[in-house]
Coordinates of C-alpha atoms and ligand atoms in Angstrom, one line a residue:
M217 CA 100.2 9.9 -9.9
H218 CA 96.4 10.1 -10.2
K219 CA 94.6 8.6 -7.3
M220 CA 91.1 7.2 -7.3
N221 CA 89.0 9.3 -4.9
F222 CA 86.2 7.6 -3.0
E223 CA 85.6 10.6 -0.8
E224 CA 82.8 13.1 -1.2
S225 CA 84.0 16.6 -2.1
P226 CA 83.2 19.4 0.4
L227 CA 80.5 20.6 -2.1
Q228 CA 79.0 17.1 -2.3
S229 CA 78.9 16.8 1.5
E230 CA 77.2 20.2 1.7
L231 CA 74.6 19.1 -0.9
R232 CA 73.9 15.9 1.0
S233 CA 73.5 17.8 4.3
L234 CA 71.3 20.5 2.6
T235 CA 69.0 17.8 1.1
R236 CA 68.9 15.9 4.4
Q237 CA 68.0 19.0 6.4
F238 CA 65.2 19.6 3.9
T239 CA 63.8 16.1 3.9
Q240 CA 63.9 15.8 7.7
K241 CA 62.2 19.2 8.2
E242 CA 59.8 19.5 5.3
L243 CA 59.1 16.0 4.0
L244 CA 59.4 13.5 6.8
P245 CA 56.5 15.0 8.9
L246 CA 54.1 14.7 6.0
V247 CA 55.1 11.5 4.5
E248 CA 52.9 8.9 6.2
E249 CA 49.8 10.9 6.0
D250 CA 50.4 11.9 2.4
E251 CA 51.1 8.3 1.4
N252 CA 47.8 7.2 3.0
N253 CA 45.9 10.1 1.3
Q254 CA 47.8 9.6 -2.1
R255 CA 48.7 13.3 -1.9
F256 CA 51.4 14.9 -4.0
R257 CA 52.4 18.5 -3.0
P258 CA 53.8 20.5 -5.9
E259 CA 54.9 23.1 -3.4
L260 CA 57.5 20.7 -2.1
I261 CA 59.1 20.5 -5.6
R262 CA 59.1 24.3 -5.6
K263 CA 60.9 24.4 -2.3
L264 CA 63.4 21.8 -3.5
G265 CA 63.8 24.1 -6.5
D266 CA 64.5 27.1 -4.2
L267 CA 67.4 25.1 -2.8
G268 CA 68.7 24.3 -6.3
L269 CA 67.9 20.6 -6.1
T270 CA 65.5 20.2 -9.1
G271 CA 68.1 21.1 -11.8
I272 CA 71.3 19.9 -10.3
P273 CA 73.0 18.6 -13.6
L274 CA 71.6 21.3 -15.8
P275 CA 73.7 24.3 -17.1
I276 CA 73.5 27.5 -15.1
N277 CA 72.4 29.5 -18.1
Y278 CA 69.2 27.5 -18.2
G279 CA 68.6 27.8 -14.5
G280 CA 70.3 24.6 -13.4
A281 CA 73.0 24.3 -10.7
G282 CA 75.7 23.4 -13.3
L283 CA 76.8 20.3 -11.4
G284 CA 77.0 16.7 -12.4
Y285 CA 75.3 13.3 -11.9
Q286 CA 77.7 12.6 -9.0
E287 CA 76.0 15.4 -7.2
Y288 CA 72.5 14.6 -8.6
I289 CA 72.6 11.0 -7.2
I290 CA 73.3 12.3 -3.7
A291 CA 70.2 14.4 -3.7
I292 CA 68.0 11.6 -5.1
E293 CA 69.5 9.2 -2.6
E294 CA 68.7 11.5 0.3
I295 CA 65.1 12.2 -0.8
A296 CA 64.5 8.5 -1.4
A297 CA 65.7 7.7 2.1
V298 CA 62.6 9.5 3.3
N299 CA 60.1 9.0 0.5
A300 CA 60.7 7.3 -2.9
G301 CA 57.6 9.1 -4.4
Y302 CA 59.3 12.5 -4.3
A303 CA 62.7 11.1 -5.4
I304 CA 60.9 9.7 -8.5
S305 CA 59.1 13.1 -9.0
V306 CA 62.5 14.9 -8.9
A307 CA 64.1 12.3 -11.2
V308 CA 61.3 12.5 -13.8
T309 CA 61.4 16.3 -13.8
G310 CA 65.2 15.8 -14.3
L311 CA 64.6 13.4 -17.2
T312 CA 62.4 15.9 -18.9
Q313 CA 65.1 18.6 -18.6
M314 CA 67.8 16.2 -19.7
I315 CA 65.9 15.4 -22.9
L316 CA 65.3 19.2 -23.7
N317 CA 69.0 20.0 -22.9
T318 CA 70.4 17.2 -25.0
F319 CA 68.0 17.2 -28.0
G320 CA 66.0 20.4 -27.8
N321 CA 66.8 23.5 -29.9
E322 CA 67.8 26.8 -28.4
E323 CA 64.3 28.2 -28.2
Q324 CA 62.9 25.0 -26.6
K325 CA 65.7 25.0 -24.1
K326 CA 65.3 28.7 -23.1
K327 CA 61.5 28.4 -22.9
Y328 CA 61.1 25.1 -21.1
I329 CA 64.2 24.2 -19.0
P330 CA 64.4 27.2 -16.6
P331 CA 61.0 26.7 -14.9
L332 CA 61.7 23.0 -14.6
A333 CA 65.2 23.5 -13.3
K334 CA 64.0 26.0 -10.7
G335 CA 61.2 23.8 -9.5
H336 CA 58.5 26.2 -10.8
A337 CA 57.3 23.6 -13.2
I338 CA 56.9 19.9 -13.1
G339 CA 57.9 17.6 -15.9
A340 CA 56.7 14.2 -17.2
F341 CA 57.8 11.6 -19.7
S342 CA 55.1 9.8 -21.6
L343 CA 56.3 6.7 -23.5
S344 CA 54.4 3.7 -22.2
E345 CA 51.0 2.5 -23.5
A346 CA 48.7 -0.3 -22.6
N347 CA 50.2 -2.6 -25.2
S348 CA 53.7 -1.2 -25.4
G349 CA 55.7 -1.3 -22.2
S350 CA 59.0 -3.1 -22.5
D351 CA 58.4 -3.2 -26.3
A352 CA 58.3 0.6 -26.5
A353 CA 58.9 0.6 -30.2
S354 CA 55.4 -0.8 -30.8
L355 CA 53.6 2.3 -29.4
K356 CA 50.4 3.3 -31.2
T357 CA 49.7 6.9 -30.3
T358 CA 49.9 8.9 -33.5
A359 CA 51.0 12.4 -34.4
Q360 CA 50.0 13.3 -37.9
K361 CA 51.5 16.4 -39.5
Q362 CA 48.9 18.9 -40.7
G363 CA 50.4 22.2 -41.8
N364 CA 52.2 23.8 -39.0
H365 CA 51.0 21.4 -36.3
Y366 CA 50.7 17.8 -35.5
L367 CA 47.4 16.2 -34.6
V368 CA 47.9 13.8 -31.7
N369 CA 45.5 10.9 -31.0
G370 CA 45.9 8.0 -28.6
T371 CA 46.1 6.9 -25.0
K372 CA 49.2 6.8 -22.8
L373 CA 49.5 4.8 -19.6
W374 CA 51.7 5.1 -16.5
T375 CA 52.8 8.7 -16.9
T376 CA 54.4 9.7 -13.6
Q377 CA 52.9 13.0 -12.3
G378 CA 50.9 13.3 -15.6
D379 CA 48.2 15.1 -13.6
S380 CA 50.5 17.8 -12.2
A381 CA 53.0 18.2 -15.1
D382 CA 53.3 21.5 -16.8
T383 CA 55.6 20.1 -19.5
I384 CA 55.2 16.6 -20.9
I385 CA 57.6 14.9 -23.2
L386 CA 55.4 12.7 -25.4
M387 CA 56.5 10.0 -27.7
A388 CA 54.1 9.4 -30.7
R389 CA 54.2 7.7 -34.0
T390 CA 54.7 10.0 -37.0
G391 CA 55.8 7.4 -39.5
E392 CA 56.3 3.7 -40.2
A393 CA 55.7 0.9 -37.7
G394 CA 58.7 0.1 -35.5
P395 CA 61.5 2.1 -33.9
R396 CA 62.1 4.6 -36.7
G397 CA 58.6 5.9 -36.9
I398 CA 58.5 7.6 -33.5
S399 CA 59.0 11.3 -32.7
A400 CA 59.2 13.3 -29.5
F401 CA 57.1 16.3 -28.7
I402 CA 56.7 18.9 -25.9
L403 CA 53.2 19.2 -24.6
E404 CA 52.0 22.0 -22.4
K405 CA 49.5 21.6 -19.6
G406 CA 45.9 22.6 -20.5
I407 CA 46.2 22.1 -24.3
S408 CA 42.8 21.4 -25.9
G409 CA 41.8 17.8 -26.4
F410 CA 44.1 16.5 -23.7
Q411 CA 42.4 14.8 -20.8
Y412 CA 43.5 12.9 -17.7
G413 CA 42.3 9.3 -17.6
K414 CA 42.5 7.0 -14.6
K415 CA 44.9 7.4 -11.8
E416 CA 46.5 4.0 -11.1
K417 CA 45.8 2.4 -7.7
K418 CA 49.3 1.3 -6.9
M419 CA 51.1 -0.9 -4.3
G420 CA 53.2 2.1 -3.1
C421 CA 54.8 5.4 -4.0
H422 CA 51.4 7.1 -3.5
T423 CA 52.9 10.6 -3.3
S424 CA 53.8 10.2 -6.9
H425 CA 50.7 9.9 -9.1
T426 CA 50.7 7.6 -12.1
M427 CA 48.3 8.6 -14.8
E428 CA 46.6 7.6 -18.0
L429 CA 46.6 10.4 -20.5
I430 CA 44.1 10.7 -23.3
F431 CA 44.7 12.6 -26.5
Q432 CA 41.9 13.4 -28.9
N433 CA 42.8 15.6 -31.8
V434 CA 45.3 17.5 -29.8
E435 CA 47.0 20.2 -31.9
V436 CA 50.7 20.3 -31.0
P437 CA 52.7 23.1 -32.8
A438 CA 55.3 21.7 -35.2
E439 CA 57.9 23.8 -33.4
N440 CA 57.3 21.6 -30.3
R441 CA 58.8 18.5 -32.0
I442 CA 62.1 17.7 -30.4
G443 CA 64.8 16.7 -33.0
N444 CA 63.8 15.3 -36.3
E445 CA 60.9 13.1 -37.2
G446 CA 61.9 9.5 -36.3
D447 CA 64.3 10.5 -33.5
G448 CA 61.8 9.8 -30.8
L449 CA 62.8 6.3 -29.7
K450 CA 66.5 7.2 -29.7
I451 CA 65.7 10.2 -27.6
A452 CA 63.7 8.1 -25.1
M453 CA 66.3 5.4 -24.9
T454 CA 69.1 7.9 -24.4
A455 CA 67.1 9.6 -21.6
L456 CA 66.4 6.3 -19.9
D457 CA 70.1 5.5 -19.8
S458 CA 70.6 8.5 -17.6
G459 CA 67.3 8.0 -15.8
R460 CA 68.4 4.6 -14.7
I461 CA 71.3 6.1 -12.7
T462 CA 68.8 8.1 -10.7
I463 CA 66.5 5.1 -10.2
A464 CA 69.5 3.2 -8.8
A465 CA 70.3 6.1 -6.6
A466 CA 66.8 6.0 -5.2
A467 CA 67.4 2.3 -4.4
L468 CA 70.5 3.3 -2.4
G469 CA 68.5 5.8 -0.3
I470 CA 65.7 3.4 0.5
S471 CA 68.1 0.6 1.4
R472 CA 70.2 2.8 3.7
A473 CA 67.2 3.9 5.6
A474 CA 65.9 0.3 5.9
L475 CA 69.3 -1.0 7.1
Q476 CA 69.6 1.8 9.8
I477 CA 66.2 0.8 11.2
A478 CA 67.1 -2.9 11.2
I479 CA 70.4 -2.3 12.9
H480 CA 68.8 -0.1 15.6
H481 CA 66.1 -2.7 16.2
A482 CA 68.6 -5.6 16.4
Q483 CA 70.5 -3.7 19.0
Q484 CA 67.4 -2.8 21.1
R485 CA 65.2 -5.8 20.9
E486 CA 65.9 -8.7 23.2
Q487 CA 64.8 -12.3 22.8
F488 CA 66.2 -15.3 24.7
G489 CA 67.8 -12.9 27.1
K490 CA 70.0 -11.0 24.7
P491 CA 69.8 -8.4 21.9
L492 CA 68.9 -9.8 18.5
S493 CA 72.2 -8.4 17.1
E494 CA 74.0 -11.0 19.2
F495 CA 72.5 -13.9 17.3
Q496 CA 74.7 -14.7 14.4
G497 CA 71.7 -15.4 12.2
I498 CA 70.7 -11.7 12.5
S499 CA 74.1 -10.1 12.4
F500 CA 75.0 -12.1 9.3
M501 CA 71.8 -10.8 7.7
L502 CA 72.8 -7.3 8.6
A503 CA 76.3 -7.9 7.3
D504 CA 75.0 -9.2 3.9
M505 CA 72.7 -6.1 3.6
A506 CA 75.6 -3.8 4.2
V507 CA 77.8 -5.7 1.7
L508 CA 75.1 -5.4 -1.0
L509 CA 74.5 -1.7 -0.2
N510 CA 78.2 -0.9 -0.4
A511 CA 78.6 -2.7 -3.7
A512 CA 75.6 -1.0 -5.2
T513 CA 76.8 2.4 -4.1
L514 CA 80.1 2.0 -5.9
L515 CA 78.3 0.9 -9.1
V516 CA 76.0 3.8 -9.0
Q517 CA 78.8 6.3 -8.3
K518 CA 80.8 4.8 -11.2
S519 CA 77.9 5.2 -13.6
A520 CA 77.4 8.8 -12.5
W521 CA 81.2 9.4 -12.9
L522 CA 81.2 7.9 -16.4
K523 CA 78.4 10.1 -17.4
D524 CA 80.0 13.2 -15.9
E525 CA 83.2 12.4 -17.8
G526 CA 81.4 12.2 -21.1
K527 CA 82.3 8.5 -21.4
S528 CA 80.0 5.6 -22.5
F529 CA 77.8 4.6 -19.6
T530 CA 74.8 2.6 -21.1
H531 CA 76.2 -0.7 -19.9
E532 CA 77.2 0.5 -16.4
A533 CA 73.8 2.3 -15.9
A534 CA 72.0 -0.9 -16.7
I535 CA 74.2 -2.9 -14.3
S536 CA 73.7 -0.3 -11.6
K537 CA 69.9 -0.1 -12.0
L538 CA 69.7 -3.9 -12.0
F539 CA 71.9 -4.5 -9.1
A540 CA 70.9 -1.6 -6.9
T541 CA 67.1 -2.2 -7.3
D542 CA 67.4 -5.9 -6.7
M543 CA 69.6 -5.1 -3.7
A544 CA 66.9 -2.7 -2.4
M545 CA 64.2 -5.4 -2.7
K546 CA 66.4 -7.8 -0.8
V547 CA 67.5 -5.3 1.9
T548 CA 64.0 -4.0 2.6
T549 CA 62.6 -7.5 2.7
D550 CA 65.3 -8.6 5.1
A551 CA 64.8 -5.5 7.2
V552 CA 61.1 -6.3 7.6
Q553 CA 62.2 -9.8 8.7
I554 CA 64.6 -8.5 11.3
L555 CA 61.7 -6.5 12.9
G556 CA 59.5 -9.6 12.9
G557 CA 55.8 -8.8 13.4
S558 CA 56.5 -5.1 13.9
G559 CA 58.2 -5.0 10.5
Y560 CA 54.9 -6.0 8.9
T561 CA 53.0 -3.1 10.5
Q562 CA 52.8 0.6 9.6
D563 CA 54.4 1.4 13.0
F564 CA 57.7 1.4 11.1
P565 CA 58.2 2.6 7.5
L566 CA 59.9 -0.7 6.5
E567 CA 56.8 -2.2 4.8
R568 CA 56.5 1.1 2.8
Y569 CA 60.2 0.9 1.8
M570 CA 59.6 -2.7 0.6
R571 CA 56.7 -1.5 -1.6
E572 CA 58.8 1.4 -2.8
A573 CA 61.7 -0.8 -3.7
K574 CA 59.5 -3.1 -5.8
V575 CA 58.6 -0.4 -8.3
L576 CA 62.2 0.4 -8.9
Q577 CA 62.7 -3.1 -10.4
I578 CA 59.9 -2.2 -12.9
V579 CA 60.3 1.4 -14.0
E580 CA 62.7 2.8 -16.6
G581 CA 63.1 -0.6 -18.1
T582 CA 62.3 -3.7 -16.0
N583 CA 65.2 -5.6 -14.6
Q584 CA 64.7 -8.3 -17.3
I585 CA 65.2 -5.5 -19.9
Q586 CA 68.4 -4.4 -18.1
R587 CA 69.7 -8.0 -18.4
M588 CA 68.9 -7.8 -22.1
I589 CA 70.9 -4.6 -22.5
I590 CA 73.8 -6.0 -20.5
G591 CA 73.8 -9.3 -22.4
R592 CA 73.6 -7.6 -25.7
N593 CA 76.5 -5.3 -24.9
L594 CA 78.5 -8.3 -23.8
T595 CA 77.8 -10.4 -26.9
Q596 CA 77.4 -7.8 -29.6
G597 CA 79.6 -5.0 -28.3
P598 CA 78.5 -1.7 -26.9
K599 CA 76.3 0.6 -29.0
R600 CA 77.5 4.0 -29.7
K601 CA 78.1 6.4 -26.8
R602 CA 75.0 7.9 -25.3
K603 CA 75.0 11.6 -24.9
Ligands
LIG731 C1 54.7 3.4 -10.8 C2 55.1 3.4 -12.2 C3 55.5 4.6 -12.8 C4 55.8 4.6 -14.2 N1 56.1 5.8 -14.8 C5 56.3 5.9 -16.1 C6 56.5 7.1 -16.8 O1 56.6 8.2 -16.1 N2 56.5 7.1 -18.1 C7 56.4 6.0 -18.9 O2 56.5 6.1 -20.1 N3 56.2 4.8 -18.3 C8 56.2 4.7 -16.9 N4 55.9 3.5 -16.3 C9 55.8 2.3 -17.1 C10 57.0 1.3 -17.0 O3 58.1 1.9 -17.7 C11 56.5 0.0 -17.6 O4 55.6 -0.6 -16.6 C12 57.7 -1.0 -17.8 O5 58.5 -0.5 -18.9 C13 57.2 -2.4 -18.1 O6 56.2 -2.4 -19.1 P1 54.9 -3.2 -18.8 O7 54.3 -2.8 -17.5 O8 54.0 -3.0 -20.0 O9 55.3 -4.7 -18.7 P2 55.6 -5.7 -19.9 O10 56.5 -5.1 -20.9 O11 54.3 -6.3 -20.3 O12 56.4 -6.8 -19.1 C14 55.8 -7.8 -18.3 C15 56.9 -8.7 -17.8 O13 57.6 -9.4 -18.9 C16 58.9 -9.1 -18.8 N5 59.4 -9.0 -20.2 C17 59.0 -8.2 -21.2 N6 59.7 -8.4 -22.3 C18 60.6 -9.3 -22.0 C19 61.7 -9.9 -22.7 N7 62.0 -9.6 -24.0 N8 62.5 -10.8 -22.1 C20 62.2 -11.1 -20.8 N9 61.2 -10.6 -20.1 C21 60.5 -9.7 -20.7 C22 59.1 -7.8 -18.1 O14 60.4 -7.7 -17.5 C23 58.0 -8.0 -17.0 O15 58.5 -8.7 -16.0 C24 55.7 3.4 -15.0 C25 55.3 2.2 -14.3 C26 55.0 2.2 -13.0 C27 54.6 0.9 -12.4

């Protein structure tokens, strides 16, 4: 008889403890200051790479750890429990590798994946523009074929770690208007005609920079196109299916950390002559937070398992992303409430967690877009299996 297994394997527990040791020792002491100074440290990505944590689900022959998403989500959760900015940075570098591994040719894989998988290079994914966010198929940046290169012109918005990335996956229009006219390209840092625009002044996640990227007659070699002309949107949407599992995993980490602080505070803080935890109003809030976190954890683990098993997971990834990130928003908001005035100050990281949770409801497809995906699957049937 096959049993369902809800226990972490010894390897998964080891990975969790390795990531936790790293985040406690290397990341935690820097986080508050770096958040205030909007500082991203590429050397931390390199150190995570030295531990094998930047290419967890990538094949060993390209420098990855050869593990699966069930391991990957553990690392992302642990990093997010300390700082969502770095969890997002690792996730985006992972998204870049995932695109190359799934859709790249052998030369592209050999050249670009190993530095990313080892943490020696940083990756970025550039799809969104000022007038095309949720409606990604309407993007305007163009890539015109001229001999053995493409000439790229346009402006991208919201590219996470666009200013530190060595390898950027860029979506640009090579053909007709709409979803079929978009292609994917690999861009290397420092290419002529490529400039950084504004850095967004955000609500949170300041250790992760979000950049405008400007392209003026940038010559991208034709060999840097990924897949065929017109494959770009399919590539982006496939990548985002997997990316959503990691965003959901980040939501788990933030929420777990917030819940722990709220429980501790409720046990210590006394009002009306007894600890807050003895008031049913507070203990029920804590109970509800734990229920939501447990449910979200199972959803995220199931999505990761489906992906690892090579089964269809688009629907479940959308459900996980929607539920886990809405859960994180509620859990962090309630944790602030349980700490009262202190929760609203920077004496505790809860207000930061709340700001970090918010962005997870927006990135990699807003939660309204997740509902559209889920609703479409329910009423029109699932689309073909994503890779
Ligand atoms: C910190 C941060 C990092 C990011 N990193 C990246 C990155 O690395 N790469 C990248 O390409 N992009 C990135 N993005 C962009 C992100 O993916 C978009 O912000 C997101 O897809 C939403 O697009 P938009 O902001 O243009 O909002 P819009 O699409 O204008 O949406 C505005 C509102 O309308 C809702 N809405 C839109 N269409 C519908 C509909 N059909 N039905 C119901 N509601 C709808 C949305 O849910 C949202 O609430 C990042 C964004 C942020 C904030």
